[in-house]
N, CA, C and O atoms as a Tinker XYZ file with bonds, in Angstrom:
   324  protein
     1  N    -18.113000   -7.983000  -40.721000    73     2
     2  CA   -17.269000   -6.922000  -40.206000    64     1     3
     3  C    -18.132000   -5.891000  -39.492000    63     2     4     5
     4  O    -19.112000   -5.388000  -40.042000    81     3
     5  N    -17.752000   -5.592000  -38.274000    73     3     6
     6  CA   -18.489000   -4.610000  -37.484000    64     5     7
     7  C    -17.661000   -3.329000  -37.427000    63     6     8     9
     8  O    -16.493000   -3.340000  -37.041000    81     7
     9  N    -18.285000   -2.243000  -37.814000    73     7    10
    10  CA   -17.614000   -0.959000  -37.775000    64     9    11
    11  C    -18.313000   -0.050000  -36.770000    63    10    12    13
    12  O    -19.516000   -0.154000  -36.534000    81    11
    13  N    -17.528000    0.834000  -36.196000    73    11    14
    14  CA   -18.051000    1.800000  -35.229000    64    13    15
    15  C    -18.752000    1.138000  -34.046000    63    14    16    17
    16  O    -19.688000    1.704000  -33.482000    81    15
    17  N    -18.316000   -0.026000  -33.680000    73    15    18
    18  CA   -18.908000   -0.704000  -32.530000    64    17    19
    19  C    -18.423000   -0.030000  -31.244000    63    18    20    21
    20  O    -17.237000    0.258000  -31.088000    81    19
    21  N    -19.338000    0.209000  -30.354000    73    19    22
    22  CA   -18.978000    0.814000  -29.078000    64    21    23
    23  C    -18.490000   -0.277000  -28.127000    63    22    24    25
    24  O    -19.111000   -1.334000  -28.012000    81    23
    25  N    -17.390000   -0.016000  -27.456000    73    23    26
    26  CA   -16.925000   -1.004000  -26.474000    64    25    27
    27  C    -17.910000   -1.065000  -25.306000    63    26    28    29
    28  O    -18.519000   -0.061000  -24.937000    81    27
    29  N    -18.053000   -2.246000  -24.740000    73    27    30
    30  CA   -18.947000   -2.429000  -23.605000    64    29    31
    31  C    -18.407000   -1.641000  -22.415000    63    30    32    33
    32  O    -17.229000   -1.746000  -22.071000    81    31
    33  N    -19.264000   -0.864000  -21.801000    73    31    34
    34  CA   -18.861000   -0.068000  -20.642000    64    33    35
    35  C    -18.950000   -0.942000  -19.392000    63    34    36    37
    36  O    -20.028000   -1.413000  -19.027000    81    35
    37  N    -17.815000   -1.150000  -18.746000    73    35    38
    38  CA   -17.775000   -1.929000  -17.521000    64    37    39
    39  C    -17.865000   -0.992000  -16.329000    63    38    40    41
    40  O    -17.243000    0.070000  -16.308000    81    39
    41  N    -18.640000   -1.397000  -15.346000    73    39    42
    42  CA   -18.780000   -0.580000  -14.147000    64    41    43
    43  C    -17.867000   -1.132000  -13.062000    63    42    44    45
    44  O    -17.767000   -2.344000  -12.876000    81    43
    45  N    -17.221000   -0.249000  -12.366000    73    43    46
    46  CA   -16.346000   -0.623000  -11.271000    64    45    47
    47  C    -16.771000    0.158000  -10.044000    63    46    48    49
    48  O    -16.992000    1.368000  -10.108000    81    47
    49  N    -16.883000   -0.533000   -8.941000    73    47    50
    50  CA   -17.272000    0.098000   -7.686000    64    49    51
    51  C    -16.139000   -0.050000   -6.683000    63    50    52    53
    52  O    -15.423000   -1.050000   -6.673000    81    51
    53  N    -15.995000    0.950000   -5.853000    73    51    54
    54  CA   -15.009000    0.921000   -4.778000    64    53    55
    55  C    -15.756000    0.981000   -3.461000    63    54    56    57
    56  O    -16.634000    1.821000   -3.264000    81    55
    57  N    -15.397000    0.083000   -2.570000    73    55    58
    58  CA   -16.004000    0.042000   -1.242000    64    57    59
    59  C    -14.916000    0.268000   -0.205000    63    58    60    61
    60  O    -13.818000   -0.279000   -0.302000    81    59
    61  N    -15.238000    1.070000    0.769000    73    59    62
    62  CA   -14.290000    1.313000    1.862000    64    61    63
    63  C    -14.815000    0.616000    3.101000    63    62    64    65
    64  O    -16.023000    0.518000    3.315000    81    63
    65  N    -13.900000    0.141000    3.900000    73    63    66
    66  CA   -14.318000   -0.518000    5.127000    64    65    67
    67  C    -13.193000   -0.533000    6.129000    63    66    68    69
    68  O    -12.070000   -0.121000    5.837000    81    67
    69  N    -13.509000   -1.013000    7.317000    73    67    70
    70  CA   -12.523000   -1.127000    8.382000    64    69    71
    71  C    -12.570000   -2.539000    8.937000    63    70    72    73
    72  O    -13.630000   -3.158000    9.035000    81    71
    73  N    -11.398000   -3.030000    9.298000    73    71    74
    74  CA   -11.266000   -4.312000    9.969000    64    73    75
    75  C    -10.525000   -4.068000   11.273000    63    74    76    77
    76  O     -9.582000   -3.278000   11.325000    81    75
    77  N    -10.950000   -4.740000   12.306000    73    75    78
    78  CA   -10.251000   -4.649000   13.588000    64    77    79
    79  C     -9.562000   -5.981000   13.850000    63    78    80    81
    80  O    -10.199000   -7.034000   13.850000    81    79
    81  N     -8.273000   -5.922000   14.070000    73    79    82
    82  CA    -7.488000   -7.108000   14.404000    64    81    83
    83  C     -7.538000   -7.240000   15.923000    63    82    84    85
    84  O     -7.094000   -6.349000   16.647000    81    83
    85  N     -8.085000   -8.362000   16.399000    73    83    86
    86  CA    -8.263000   -8.519000   17.842000    64    85    87
    87  C     -7.262000   -9.479000   18.465000    63    86    88    89
    88  O     -7.141000   -9.535000   19.689000    81    87
    89  N     -6.547000  -10.231000   17.649000    73    87    90
    90  CA    -5.599000  -11.189000   18.197000    64    89    91
    91  C     -4.550000  -11.523000   17.147000    63    90    92    93
    92  O     -4.859000  -11.622000   15.959000    81    91
    93  N     -3.319000  -11.694000   17.584000    73    91    94
    94  CA    -2.275000  -12.168000   16.695000    64    93    95
    95  C     -1.428000  -11.109000   16.014000    63    94    96    97
    96  O     -0.489000  -11.450000   15.295000    81    95
    97  N     -1.730000   -9.833000   16.220000    73    95    98
    98  CA    -0.929000   -8.765000   15.625000    64    97    99
    99  C     -1.087000   -7.526000   16.484000    63    98   100   101
   100  O     -1.985000   -7.465000   17.323000    81    99
   101  N     -0.233000   -6.545000   16.287000    73    99   102
   102  CA    -0.289000   -5.333000   17.086000    64   101   103
   103  C      0.147000   -4.151000   16.241000    63   102   104   105
   104  O      0.841000   -4.291000   15.235000    81   103
   105  N     -0.285000   -2.988000   16.687000    73   103   106
   106  CA     0.046000   -1.731000   16.013000    64   105   107
   107  C      1.397000   -1.234000   16.494000    63   106   108   109
   108  O      1.714000   -1.312000   17.681000    81   107
   109  N      2.191000   -0.721000   15.562000    73   107   110
   110  CA     3.470000   -0.086000   15.873000    64   109   111
   111  C      3.433000    1.326000   15.294000    63   110   112   113
   112  O      2.950000    1.509000   14.176000    81   111
   113  N      3.922000    2.315000   16.009000    73   111   114
   114  CA     3.874000    3.702000   15.526000    64   113   115
   115  C      4.481000    3.896000   14.137000    63   114   116   117
   116  O      4.044000    4.784000   13.405000    81   115
   117  N      5.470000    3.097000   13.755000    73   115   118
   118  CA     6.081000    3.244000   12.430000    64   117   119
   119  C      5.061000    2.981000   11.315000    63   118   120   121
   120  O      5.265000    3.412000   10.180000    81   119
   121  N      3.982000    2.286000   11.624000    73   119   122
   122  CA     2.947000    2.007000   10.619000    64   121   123
   123  C      2.174000    3.256000   10.213000    63   122   124   125
   124  O      1.459000    3.244000    9.212000    81   123
   125  N      2.311000    4.320000   10.974000    73   123   126
   126  CA     1.673000    5.590000   10.612000    64   125   127
   127  C      2.341000    6.225000    9.399000    63   126   128   129
   128  O      1.736000    7.045000    8.708000    81   127
   129  N      3.591000    5.844000    9.142000    73   127   130
   130  CA     4.341000    6.376000    7.996000    64   129   131
   131  C      4.035000    5.510000    6.773000    63   130   132   133
   132  O      4.552000    4.400000    6.641000    81   131
   133  N      3.190000    6.031000    5.881000    73   131   134
   134  CA     2.745000    5.272000    4.707000    64   133   135
   135  C      3.868000    4.916000    3.749000    63   134   136   137
   136  O      3.692000    4.060000    2.882000    81   135
   137  N      5.025000    5.563000    3.892000    73   135   138
   138  CA     6.158000    5.301000    3.004000    64   137   139
   139  C      7.201000    4.391000    3.639000    63   138   140   141
   140  O      8.233000    4.107000    3.031000    81   139
   141  N      6.936000    3.935000    4.859000    73   139   142
   142  CA     7.918000    3.101000    5.549000    64   141   143
   143  C      7.870000    1.655000    5.049000    63   142   144   145
   144  O      6.838000    1.176000    4.578000    81   143
   145  N      8.996000    0.986000    5.165000    73   143   146
   146  CA     9.061000   -0.429000    4.782000    64   145   147
   147  C      8.144000   -1.295000    5.647000    63   146   148   149
   148  O      7.493000   -2.191000    5.110000    81   147
   149  N      8.062000   -1.066000    6.967000    73   147   150
   150  CA     7.133000   -1.867000    7.773000    64   149   151
   151  C      5.672000   -1.700000    7.344000    63   150   152   153
   152  O      4.910000   -2.667000    7.328000    81   151
   153  N      5.282000   -0.446000    6.990000    73   151   154
   154  CA     3.918000   -0.241000    6.505000    64   153   155
   155  C      3.691000   -1.035000    5.219000    63   154   156   157
   156  O      2.695000   -1.749000    5.099000    81   155
   157  N      4.602000   -0.914000    4.266000    73   155   158
   158  CA     4.444000   -1.596000    2.971000    64   157   159
   159  C      4.368000   -3.109000    3.157000    63   158   160   161
   160  O      3.549000   -3.775000    2.522000    81   159
   161  N      5.212000   -3.646000    4.018000    73   159   162
   162  CA     5.236000   -5.095000    4.240000    64   161   163
   163  C      3.938000   -5.583000    4.892000    63   162   164   165
   164  O      3.354000   -6.574000    4.455000    81   163
   165  N      3.497000   -4.885000    5.931000    73   163   166
   166  CA     2.277000   -5.308000    6.623000    64   165   167
   167  C      1.053000   -5.097000    5.730000    63   166   168   169
   168  O      0.138000   -5.920000    5.739000    81   167
   169  N      1.026000   -4.013000    4.965000    73   167   170
   170  CA    -0.088000   -3.771000    4.045000    64   169   171
   171  C     -0.167000   -4.880000    2.996000    63   170   172   173
   172  O     -1.253000   -5.385000    2.714000    81   171
   173  N      0.973000   -5.263000    2.416000    73   171   174
   174  CA     0.975000   -6.362000    1.431000    64   173   175
   175  C      0.476000   -7.656000    2.048000    63   174   176   177
   176  O     -0.266000   -8.405000    1.414000    81   175
   177  N      0.883000   -7.920000    3.283000    73   175   178
   178  CA     0.462000   -9.137000    3.967000    64   177   179
   179  C     -1.057000   -9.173000    4.143000    63   178   180   181
   180  O     -1.695000  -10.181000    3.839000    81   179
   181  N     -1.628000   -8.086000    4.627000    73   179   182
   182  CA    -3.080000   -8.042000    4.832000    64   181   183
   183  C     -3.839000   -7.991000    3.509000    63   182   184   185
   184  O     -4.906000   -8.595000    3.396000    81   183
   185  N     -3.321000   -7.291000    2.516000    73   183   186
   186  CA    -3.962000   -7.289000    1.198000    64   185   187
   187  C     -4.022000   -8.700000    0.640000    63   186   188   189
   188  O     -5.038000   -9.107000    0.077000    81   187
   189  N     -2.949000   -9.437000    0.794000    73   187   190
   190  CA    -2.896000  -10.816000    0.318000    64   189   191
   191  C     -3.942000  -11.687000    1.018000    63   190   192   193
   192  O     -4.613000  -12.493000    0.375000    81   191
   193  N     -4.075000  -11.523000    2.321000    73   191   194
   194  CA    -5.061000  -12.300000    3.082000    64   193   195
   195  C     -6.484000  -11.941000    2.685000    63   194   196   197
   196  O     -7.330000  -12.820000    2.520000    81   195
   197  N     -6.746000  -10.649000    2.533000    73   195   198
   198  CA    -8.083000  -10.197000    2.135000    64   197   199
   199  C     -8.401000  -10.670000    0.723000    63   198   200   201
   200  O     -9.506000  -11.142000    0.457000    81   199
   201  N     -7.426000  -10.544000   -0.188000    73   199   202
   202  CA    -7.628000  -10.997000   -1.566000    64   201   203
   203  C     -7.930000  -12.494000   -1.615000    63   202   204   205
   204  O     -8.829000  -12.915000   -2.343000    81   203
   205  N     -7.198000  -13.297000   -0.854000    73   203   206
   206  CA    -7.427000  -14.747000   -0.837000    64   205   207
   207  C     -8.830000  -15.056000   -0.321000    63   206   208   209
   208  O     -9.507000  -15.939000   -0.848000    81   207
   209  N     -9.261000  -14.340000    0.693000    73   207   210
   210  CA   -10.589000  -14.540000    1.250000    64   209   211
   211  C    -11.671000  -14.295000    0.194000    63   210   212   213
   212  O    -12.567000  -15.120000    0.016000    81   211
   213  N    -11.585000  -13.164000   -0.503000    73   211   214
   214  CA   -12.599000  -12.833000   -1.501000    64   213   215
   215  C    -12.493000  -13.705000   -2.753000    63   214   216   217
   216  O    -13.513000  -14.034000   -3.358000    81   215
   217  N    -11.299000  -14.078000   -3.143000    73   215   218
   218  CA   -11.137000  -14.910000   -4.341000    64   217   219
   219  C    -11.595000  -16.349000   -4.117000    63   218   220   221
   220  O    -11.763000  -17.104000   -5.075000    81   219
   221  N    -11.794000  -16.724000   -2.876000    73   219   222
   222  CA   -12.324000  -18.042000   -2.552000    64   221   223
   223  C    -13.766000  -17.950000   -2.064000    63   222   224   225
   224  O    -14.257000  -18.852000   -1.384000    81   223
   225  N    -14.432000  -16.872000   -2.409000    73   223   226
   226  CA   -15.810000  -16.657000   -1.990000    64   225   227
   227  C    -16.729000  -16.616000   -3.210000    63   226   228   229
   228  O    -16.282000  -16.772000   -4.346000    81   227
   229  N    -17.999000  -16.407000   -2.958000    73   227   230
   230  CA   -18.966000  -16.281000   -4.054000    64   229   231
   231  C    -18.741000  -15.005000   -4.867000    63   230   232   233
   232  O    -19.324000  -14.851000   -5.940000    81   231
   233  N    -17.922000  -14.109000   -4.382000    73   231   234
   234  CA   -17.641000  -12.855000   -5.088000    64   233   235
   235  C    -16.442000  -12.962000   -6.027000    63   234   236   237
   236  O    -16.043000  -11.967000   -6.633000    81   235
   237  N    -15.868000  -14.148000   -6.153000    73   235   238
   238  CA   -14.624000  -14.309000   -6.912000    64   237   239
   239  C    -14.719000  -13.837000   -8.361000    63   238   240   241
   240  O    -13.709000  -13.430000   -8.936000    81   239
   241  N    -15.891000  -13.881000   -8.955000    73   239   242
   242  CA   -16.029000  -13.476000  -10.355000    64   241   243
   243  C    -16.074000  -11.963000  -10.540000    63   242   244   245
   244  O    -15.868000  -11.472000  -11.650000    81   243
   245  N    -16.336000  -11.225000   -9.478000    73   243   246
   246  CA   -16.445000   -9.769000   -9.601000    64   245   247
   247  C    -15.407000   -9.018000   -8.776000    63   246   248   249
   248  O    -15.246000   -7.808000   -8.937000    81   247
   249  N    -14.717000   -9.711000   -7.914000    73   247   250
   250  CA   -13.738000   -9.076000   -7.033000    64   249   251
   251  C    -12.438000   -8.803000   -7.788000    63   250   252   253
   252  O    -11.956000   -9.655000   -8.534000    81   251
   253  N    -11.875000   -7.612000   -7.591000    73   251   254
   254  CA   -10.610000   -7.265000   -8.233000    64   253   255
   255  C     -9.439000   -7.347000   -7.257000    63   254   256   257
   256  O     -8.557000   -8.189000   -7.420000    81   255
   257  N     -9.424000   -6.491000   -6.255000    73   255   258
   258  CA    -8.319000   -6.491000   -5.306000    64   257   259
   259  C     -8.626000   -5.579000   -4.122000    63   258   260   261
   260  O     -9.594000   -4.819000   -4.134000    81   259
   261  N     -7.781000   -5.675000   -3.108000    73   259   262
   262  CA    -7.902000   -4.782000   -1.959000    64   261   263
   263  C     -6.656000   -3.909000   -1.892000    63   262   264   265
   264  O     -5.616000   -4.234000   -2.464000    81   263
   265  N     -6.784000   -2.815000   -1.194000    73   263   266
   266  CA    -5.643000   -1.929000   -0.986000    64   265   267
   267  C     -5.744000   -1.363000    0.421000    63   266   268   269
   268  O     -6.735000   -0.719000    0.766000    81   267
   269  N     -4.734000   -1.599000    1.225000    73   267   270
   270  CA    -4.685000   -1.027000    2.567000    64   269   271
   271  C     -4.183000    0.405000    2.423000    63   270   272   273
   272  O     -3.114000    0.646000    1.861000    81   271
   273  N     -4.961000    1.346000    2.933000    73   271   274
   274  CA    -4.560000    2.749000    2.780000    64   273   275
   275  C     -4.000000    3.340000    4.060000    63   274   276   277
   276  O     -3.309000    4.358000    4.014000    81   275
   277  N     -4.282000    2.725000    5.202000    73   275   278
   278  CA    -3.718000    3.211000    6.462000    64   277   279
   279  C     -3.935000    2.184000    7.557000    63   278   280   281
   280  O     -4.815000    1.328000    7.459000    81   279
   281  N     -3.134000    2.276000    8.586000    73   279   282
   282  CA    -3.342000    1.543000    9.826000    64   281   283
   283  C     -3.612000    2.582000   10.892000    63   282   284   285
   284  O     -2.994000    3.647000   10.884000    81   283
   285  N     -4.523000    2.298000   11.812000    73   283   286
   286  CA    -4.869000    3.273000   12.839000    64   285   287
   287  C     -4.609000    2.735000   14.232000    63   286   288   289
   288  O     -4.938000    1.589000   14.538000    81   287
   289  N     -4.024000    3.557000   15.064000    73   287   290
   290  CA    -3.893000    3.419000   16.494000    64   289   291
   291  C     -3.762000    2.063000   17.132000    63   290   292   293
   292  O     -3.538000    1.051000   16.469000    81   291
   293  N     -3.906000    2.072000   18.435000    73   291   294
   294  CA    -3.636000    0.883000   19.240000    64   293   295
   295  C     -4.674000   -0.207000   19.055000    63   294   296   297
   296  O     -4.404000   -1.355000   19.409000    81   295
   297  N     -5.842000    0.093000   18.522000    73   295   298
   298  CA    -6.831000   -0.959000   18.269000    64   297   299
   299  C     -6.520000   -1.738000   17.020000    63   298   300   301
   300  O     -7.148000   -2.764000   16.761000    81   299
   301  N     -5.564000   -1.278000   16.237000    73   299   302
   302  CA    -5.129000   -1.921000   14.993000    64   301   303
   303  C     -6.304000   -2.108000   14.032000    63   302   304   305
   304  O     -6.690000   -3.236000   13.726000    81   303
   305  N     -6.857000   -1.014000   13.570000    73   303   306
   306  CA    -7.957000   -1.034000   12.613000    64   305   307
   307  C     -7.357000   -0.893000   11.229000    63   306   308   309
   308  O     -6.541000   -0.004000   10.987000    81   307
   309  N     -7.758000   -1.767000   10.321000    73   307   310
   310  CA    -7.295000   -1.680000    8.938000    64   309   311
   311  C     -8.337000   -0.926000    8.138000    63   310   312   313
   312  O     -9.512000   -1.293000    8.136000    81   311
   313  N     -7.917000    0.109000    7.469000    73   311   314
   314  CA    -8.798000    0.793000    6.517000    64   313   315
   315  C     -8.455000    0.257000    5.143000    63   314   316   317
   316  O     -7.294000    0.275000    4.732000    81   315
   317  N     -9.448000   -0.212000    4.445000    73   315   318
   318  CA    -9.183000   -0.792000    3.130000    64   317   319
   319  C    -10.336000   -0.485000    2.197000    63   318   320   321
   320  O    -11.437000   -0.139000    2.626000    81   319
   321  N    -10.057000   -0.620000    0.906000    73   319   322
   322  CA   -11.124000   -0.548000   -0.095000    64   321   323
   323  C    -10.770000   -1.442000   -1.232000    63   322   324
   324  O    -11.528000   -1.543000   -2.197000    81   323
C-alpha cells in the first residue's frame, strides 16, 4: 500500500502556428465572425484534417489536438495551436 504518493506531473505544451491554404478553398467574410455557423463548420473541418495528419505521424504518441482560433483575410491563413 502506497500512501501520500504524489501524482506524476504531466507537462503540456501549446504551439501556435499559421497555415496558408493556396488551393481548393477560399476566405469568406462571414468567417471573421467566430460565433457563426460557417466559421464553426470550417474550423471543425480543418481541425479534423490537422488532427488526422498528426495522429498518423511520428508525433501520434504526444499529440493531443488542434484548435482553429481564427481565419484571416483573402490569403486564407489558418491560425491554430
